[in-house]
mmCIF file of C-alpha atoms and ligand atoms in Angstrom:
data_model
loop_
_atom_site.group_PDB
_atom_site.id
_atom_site.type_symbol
_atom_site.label_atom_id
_atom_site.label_comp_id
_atom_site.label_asym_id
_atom_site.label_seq_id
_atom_site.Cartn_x
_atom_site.Cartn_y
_atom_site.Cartn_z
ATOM 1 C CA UNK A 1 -0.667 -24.858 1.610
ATOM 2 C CA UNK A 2 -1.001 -25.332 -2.018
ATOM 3 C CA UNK A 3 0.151 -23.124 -5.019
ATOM 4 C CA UNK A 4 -2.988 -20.728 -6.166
ATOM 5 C CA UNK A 5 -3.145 -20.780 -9.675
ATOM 6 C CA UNK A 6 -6.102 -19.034 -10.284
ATOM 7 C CA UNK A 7 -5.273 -15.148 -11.792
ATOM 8 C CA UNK A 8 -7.671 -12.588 -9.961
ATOM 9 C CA UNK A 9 -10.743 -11.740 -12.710
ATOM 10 C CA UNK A 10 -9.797 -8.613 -15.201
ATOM 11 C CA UNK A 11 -12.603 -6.864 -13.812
ATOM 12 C CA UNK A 12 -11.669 -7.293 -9.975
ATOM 13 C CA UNK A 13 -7.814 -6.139 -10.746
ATOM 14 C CA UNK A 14 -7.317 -3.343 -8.735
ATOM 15 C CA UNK A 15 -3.610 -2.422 -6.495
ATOM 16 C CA UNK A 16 -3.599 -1.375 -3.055
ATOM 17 C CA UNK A 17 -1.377 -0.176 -0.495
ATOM 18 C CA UNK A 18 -0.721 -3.383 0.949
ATOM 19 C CA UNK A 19 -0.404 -4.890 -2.257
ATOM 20 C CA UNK A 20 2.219 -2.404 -3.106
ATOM 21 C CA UNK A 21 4.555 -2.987 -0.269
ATOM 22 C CA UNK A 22 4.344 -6.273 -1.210
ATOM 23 C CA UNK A 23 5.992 -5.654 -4.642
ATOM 24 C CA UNK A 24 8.422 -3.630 -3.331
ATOM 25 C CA UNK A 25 9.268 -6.051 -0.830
ATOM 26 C CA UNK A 26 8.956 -9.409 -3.184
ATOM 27 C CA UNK A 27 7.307 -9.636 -6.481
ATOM 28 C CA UNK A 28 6.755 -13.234 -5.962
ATOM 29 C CA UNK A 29 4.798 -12.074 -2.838
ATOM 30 C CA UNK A 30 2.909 -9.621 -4.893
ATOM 31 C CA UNK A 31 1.876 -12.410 -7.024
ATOM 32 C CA UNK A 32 0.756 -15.319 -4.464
ATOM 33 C CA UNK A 33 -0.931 -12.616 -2.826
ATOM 34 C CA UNK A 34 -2.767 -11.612 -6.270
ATOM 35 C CA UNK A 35 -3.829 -15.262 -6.577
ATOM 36 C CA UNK A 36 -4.363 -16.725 -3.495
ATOM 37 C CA UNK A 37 -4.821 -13.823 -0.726
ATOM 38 C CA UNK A 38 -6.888 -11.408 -3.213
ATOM 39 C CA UNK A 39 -9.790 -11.213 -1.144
ATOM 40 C CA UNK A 40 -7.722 -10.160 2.189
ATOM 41 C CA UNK A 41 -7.176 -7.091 0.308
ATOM 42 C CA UNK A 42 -8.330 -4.055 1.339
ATOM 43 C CA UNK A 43 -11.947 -5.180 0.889
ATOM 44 C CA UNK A 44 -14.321 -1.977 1.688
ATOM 45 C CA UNK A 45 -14.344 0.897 -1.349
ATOM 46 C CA UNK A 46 -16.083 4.509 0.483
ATOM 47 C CA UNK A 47 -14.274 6.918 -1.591
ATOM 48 C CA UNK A 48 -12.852 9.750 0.060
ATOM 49 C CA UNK A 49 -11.596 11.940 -2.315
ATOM 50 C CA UNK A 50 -13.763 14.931 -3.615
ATOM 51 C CA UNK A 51 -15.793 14.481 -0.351
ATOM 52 C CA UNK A 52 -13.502 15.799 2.091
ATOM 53 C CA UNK A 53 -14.017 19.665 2.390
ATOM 54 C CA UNK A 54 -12.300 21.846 5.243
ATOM 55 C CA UNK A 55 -15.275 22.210 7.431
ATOM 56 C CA UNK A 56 -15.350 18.068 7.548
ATOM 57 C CA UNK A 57 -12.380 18.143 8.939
ATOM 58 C CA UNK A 58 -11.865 16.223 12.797
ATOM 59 C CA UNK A 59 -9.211 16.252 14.969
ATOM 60 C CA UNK A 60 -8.837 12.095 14.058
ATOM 61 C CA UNK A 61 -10.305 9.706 12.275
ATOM 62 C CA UNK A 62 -9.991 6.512 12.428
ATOM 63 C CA UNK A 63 -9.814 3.919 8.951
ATOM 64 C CA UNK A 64 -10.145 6.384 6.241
ATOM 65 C CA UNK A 65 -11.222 4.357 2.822
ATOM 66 C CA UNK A 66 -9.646 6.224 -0.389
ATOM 67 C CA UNK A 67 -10.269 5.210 -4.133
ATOM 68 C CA UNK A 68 -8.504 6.545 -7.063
ATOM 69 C CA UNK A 69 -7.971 5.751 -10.865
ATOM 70 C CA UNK A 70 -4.655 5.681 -12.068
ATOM 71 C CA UNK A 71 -3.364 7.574 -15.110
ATOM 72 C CA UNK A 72 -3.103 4.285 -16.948
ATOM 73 C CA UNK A 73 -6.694 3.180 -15.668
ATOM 74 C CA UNK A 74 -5.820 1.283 -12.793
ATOM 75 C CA UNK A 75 -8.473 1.263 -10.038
ATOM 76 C CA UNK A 76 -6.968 1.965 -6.837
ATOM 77 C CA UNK A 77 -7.899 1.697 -3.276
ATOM 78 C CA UNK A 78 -6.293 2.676 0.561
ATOM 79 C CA UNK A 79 -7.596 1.918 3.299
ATOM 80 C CA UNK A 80 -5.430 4.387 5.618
ATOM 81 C CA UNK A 81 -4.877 3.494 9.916
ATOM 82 C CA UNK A 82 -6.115 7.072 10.656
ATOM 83 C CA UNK A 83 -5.459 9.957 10.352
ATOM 84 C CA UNK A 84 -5.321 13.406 11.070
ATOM 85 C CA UNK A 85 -7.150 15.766 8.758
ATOM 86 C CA UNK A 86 -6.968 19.206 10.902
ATOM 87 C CA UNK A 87 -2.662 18.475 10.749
ATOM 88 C CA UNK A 88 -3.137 17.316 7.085
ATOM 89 C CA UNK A 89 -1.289 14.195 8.171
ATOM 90 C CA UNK A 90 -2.090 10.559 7.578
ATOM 91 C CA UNK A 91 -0.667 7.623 9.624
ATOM 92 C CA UNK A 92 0.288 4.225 9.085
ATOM 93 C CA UNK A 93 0.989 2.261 12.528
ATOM 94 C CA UNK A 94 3.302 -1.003 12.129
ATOM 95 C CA UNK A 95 4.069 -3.233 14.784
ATOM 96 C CA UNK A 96 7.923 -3.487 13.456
ATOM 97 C CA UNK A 97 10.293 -1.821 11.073
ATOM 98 C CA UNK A 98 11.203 -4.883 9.465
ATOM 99 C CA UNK A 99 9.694 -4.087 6.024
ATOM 100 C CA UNK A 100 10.117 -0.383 6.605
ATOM 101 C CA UNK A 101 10.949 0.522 2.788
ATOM 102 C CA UNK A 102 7.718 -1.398 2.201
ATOM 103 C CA UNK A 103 5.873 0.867 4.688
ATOM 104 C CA UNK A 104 6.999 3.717 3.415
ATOM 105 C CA UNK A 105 5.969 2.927 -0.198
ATOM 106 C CA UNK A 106 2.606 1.603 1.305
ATOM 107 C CA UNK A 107 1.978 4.877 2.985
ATOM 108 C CA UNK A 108 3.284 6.983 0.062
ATOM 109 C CA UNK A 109 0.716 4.902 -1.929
ATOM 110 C CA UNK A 110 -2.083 6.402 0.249
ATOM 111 C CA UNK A 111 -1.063 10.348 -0.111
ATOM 112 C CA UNK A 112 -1.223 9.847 -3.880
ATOM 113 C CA UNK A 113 -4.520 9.072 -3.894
ATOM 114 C CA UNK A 114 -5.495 11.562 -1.961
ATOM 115 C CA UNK A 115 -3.057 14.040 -4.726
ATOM 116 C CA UNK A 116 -5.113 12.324 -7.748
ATOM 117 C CA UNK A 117 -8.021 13.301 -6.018
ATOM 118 C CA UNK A 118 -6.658 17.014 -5.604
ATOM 119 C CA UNK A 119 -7.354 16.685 -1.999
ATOM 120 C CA UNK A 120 -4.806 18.419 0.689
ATOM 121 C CA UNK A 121 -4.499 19.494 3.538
ATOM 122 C CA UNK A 122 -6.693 22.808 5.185
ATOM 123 C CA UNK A 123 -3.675 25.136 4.255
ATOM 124 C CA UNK A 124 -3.823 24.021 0.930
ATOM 125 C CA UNK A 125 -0.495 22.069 1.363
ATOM 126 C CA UNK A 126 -0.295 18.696 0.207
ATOM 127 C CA UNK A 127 -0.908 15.859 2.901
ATOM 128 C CA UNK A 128 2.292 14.781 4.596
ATOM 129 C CA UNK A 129 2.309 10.757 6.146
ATOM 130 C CA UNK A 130 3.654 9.407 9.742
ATOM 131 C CA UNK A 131 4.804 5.855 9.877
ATOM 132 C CA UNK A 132 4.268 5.222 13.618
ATOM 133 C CA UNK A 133 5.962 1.835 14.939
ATOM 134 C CA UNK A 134 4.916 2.071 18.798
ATOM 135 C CA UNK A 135 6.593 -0.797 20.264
ATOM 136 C CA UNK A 136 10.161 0.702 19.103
ATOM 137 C CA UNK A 137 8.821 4.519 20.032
ATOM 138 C CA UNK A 138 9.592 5.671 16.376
ATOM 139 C CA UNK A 139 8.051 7.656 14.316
ATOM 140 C CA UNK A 140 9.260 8.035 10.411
ATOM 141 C CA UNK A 141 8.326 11.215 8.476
ATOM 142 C CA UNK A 142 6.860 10.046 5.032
ATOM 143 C CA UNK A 143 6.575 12.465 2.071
ATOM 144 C CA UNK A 144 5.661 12.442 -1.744
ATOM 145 C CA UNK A 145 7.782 13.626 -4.163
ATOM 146 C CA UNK A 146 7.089 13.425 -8.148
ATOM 147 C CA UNK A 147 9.956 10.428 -8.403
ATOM 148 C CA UNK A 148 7.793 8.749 -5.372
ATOM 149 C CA UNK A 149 4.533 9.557 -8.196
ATOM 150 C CA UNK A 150 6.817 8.641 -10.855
ATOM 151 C CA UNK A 151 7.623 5.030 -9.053
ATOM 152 C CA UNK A 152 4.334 4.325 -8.094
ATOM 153 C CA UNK A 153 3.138 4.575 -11.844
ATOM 154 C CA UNK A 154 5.645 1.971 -12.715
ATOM 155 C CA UNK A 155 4.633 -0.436 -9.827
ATOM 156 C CA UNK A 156 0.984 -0.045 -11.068
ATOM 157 C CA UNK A 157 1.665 -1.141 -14.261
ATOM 158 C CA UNK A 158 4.429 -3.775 -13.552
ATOM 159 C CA UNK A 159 1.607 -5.184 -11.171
ATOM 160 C CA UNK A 160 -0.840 -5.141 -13.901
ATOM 161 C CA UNK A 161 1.449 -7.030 -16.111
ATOM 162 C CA UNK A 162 2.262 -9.697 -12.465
ATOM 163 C CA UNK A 163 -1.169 -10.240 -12.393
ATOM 164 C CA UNK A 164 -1.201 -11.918 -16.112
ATOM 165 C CA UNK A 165 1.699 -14.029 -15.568
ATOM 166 C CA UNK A 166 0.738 -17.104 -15.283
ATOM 167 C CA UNK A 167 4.263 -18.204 -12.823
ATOM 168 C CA UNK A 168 5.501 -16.511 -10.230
ATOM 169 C CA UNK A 169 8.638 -14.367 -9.967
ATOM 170 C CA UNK A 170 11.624 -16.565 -8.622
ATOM 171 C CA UNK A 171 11.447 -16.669 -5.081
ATOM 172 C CA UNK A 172 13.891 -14.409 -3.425
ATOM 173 C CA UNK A 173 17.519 -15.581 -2.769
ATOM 174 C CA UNK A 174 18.179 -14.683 1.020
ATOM 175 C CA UNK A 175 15.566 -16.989 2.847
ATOM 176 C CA UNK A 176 16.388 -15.139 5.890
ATOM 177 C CA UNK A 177 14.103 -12.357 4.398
ATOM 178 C CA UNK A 178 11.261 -14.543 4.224
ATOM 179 C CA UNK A 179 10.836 -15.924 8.033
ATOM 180 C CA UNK A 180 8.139 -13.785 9.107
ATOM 181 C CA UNK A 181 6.777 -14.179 5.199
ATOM 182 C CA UNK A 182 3.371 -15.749 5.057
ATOM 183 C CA UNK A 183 3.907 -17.970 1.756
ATOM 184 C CA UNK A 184 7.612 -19.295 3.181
ATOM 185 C CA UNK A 185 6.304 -22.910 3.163
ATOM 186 C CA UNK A 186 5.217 -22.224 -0.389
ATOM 187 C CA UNK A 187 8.237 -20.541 -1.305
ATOM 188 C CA UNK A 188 10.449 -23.184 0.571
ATOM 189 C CA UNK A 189 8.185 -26.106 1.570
HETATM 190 S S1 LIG B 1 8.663 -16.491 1.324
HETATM 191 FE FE1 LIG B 1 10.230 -15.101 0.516
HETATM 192 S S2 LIG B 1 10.320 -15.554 -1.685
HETATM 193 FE FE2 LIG B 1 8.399 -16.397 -0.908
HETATM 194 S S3 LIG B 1 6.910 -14.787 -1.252
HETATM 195 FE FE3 LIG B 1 7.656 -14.540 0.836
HETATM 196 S S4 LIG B 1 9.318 -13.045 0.681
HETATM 197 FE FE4 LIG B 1 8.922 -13.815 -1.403
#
């Protein structure tokens, strides 16, 4: 595999959940995957938002597509598992809880851009998120809170700044970490 060197074009930067969990997980992964994996992004836009009244509402849907605009700018985009809009409640399934805390942030990523697009849930409440891992028969309650907002503002904008570096973050110092990590022969090769 060799390095990508190529920064994604101004005009195509844009963070999503994925992308996200990546930071939080590795910024070096953030940025390989900025360069190289760009395009295996969450690749459909059908905004949600605005659209979504009460009387829409289904028991499930499956592969919701949100879009969003930062408060900084930032296009954003989610492409949520499914979800269920009469509970208010959006899920995220993961095969394992390896990269939970990246999950989590992933997931939290989604309910905030259904919050910047002022939609909730039919009570009015804001939308609440599950993190299902069936394999392990776990479920993991995921909420939003304004440091959760607060954070993800911060990882929008340290992202925009990853995507002009023109290196990558060092590589992270416990390999162990990185076995199941698609860029380990990069990293380590
Ligand atoms: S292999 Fe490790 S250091 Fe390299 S991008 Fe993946 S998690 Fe980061």
């Amino acid at each position: 595999m060799s390095a990508p060197n190529s920064a994604p074009p101004r005009s195509s930067f844009r963070v999503g959940g994925m992308l996200v969990g990546y930071y939080v997980l590795c910024p070096r992964k953030a940025w390989l995957s900025m360069r190289g994996l760009w395009m295996e992004q969450e690749s459909t836009t059908v905004a949600l938002g605005r659209q979504i009244d009460e009387n829409s509402y289904e028991r499930e849907q499956k592969e919701i597509m949100l879009t969003a605009e930062a408060p900084n700018g930032t296009p954003l985009i989610g492409k949520v598992d499914w979800a269920r809009l009469d509970a208010g409640v959006l899920h995220e399934t993961k095969k394992s809880p390896s990269a939970e805390e990246a999950h989590k942030w992933q997931l939290r990523f989604y309910l905030w851009l259904l919050a910047l697009n002022e939609v909730t849930g039919p009570q009015g409440e804001p939308f609440a998120g599950e993190l299902n891992y069936p394999k392990q028969r776990r479920t993991e309650d995921v909420r939003l809170t304004n440091a959760h907002t607060e954070r993800l503002q911060e990882i929008v904008q340290s992202l925009q700044a990853l995507s002009r570096q023109k290196s990558p973050p060092p590589r992270r110092e416990e390999r162990s970490f990185c076995q199941k990590c698609a860029f380990e022969e990069l990293c380590y090769g």
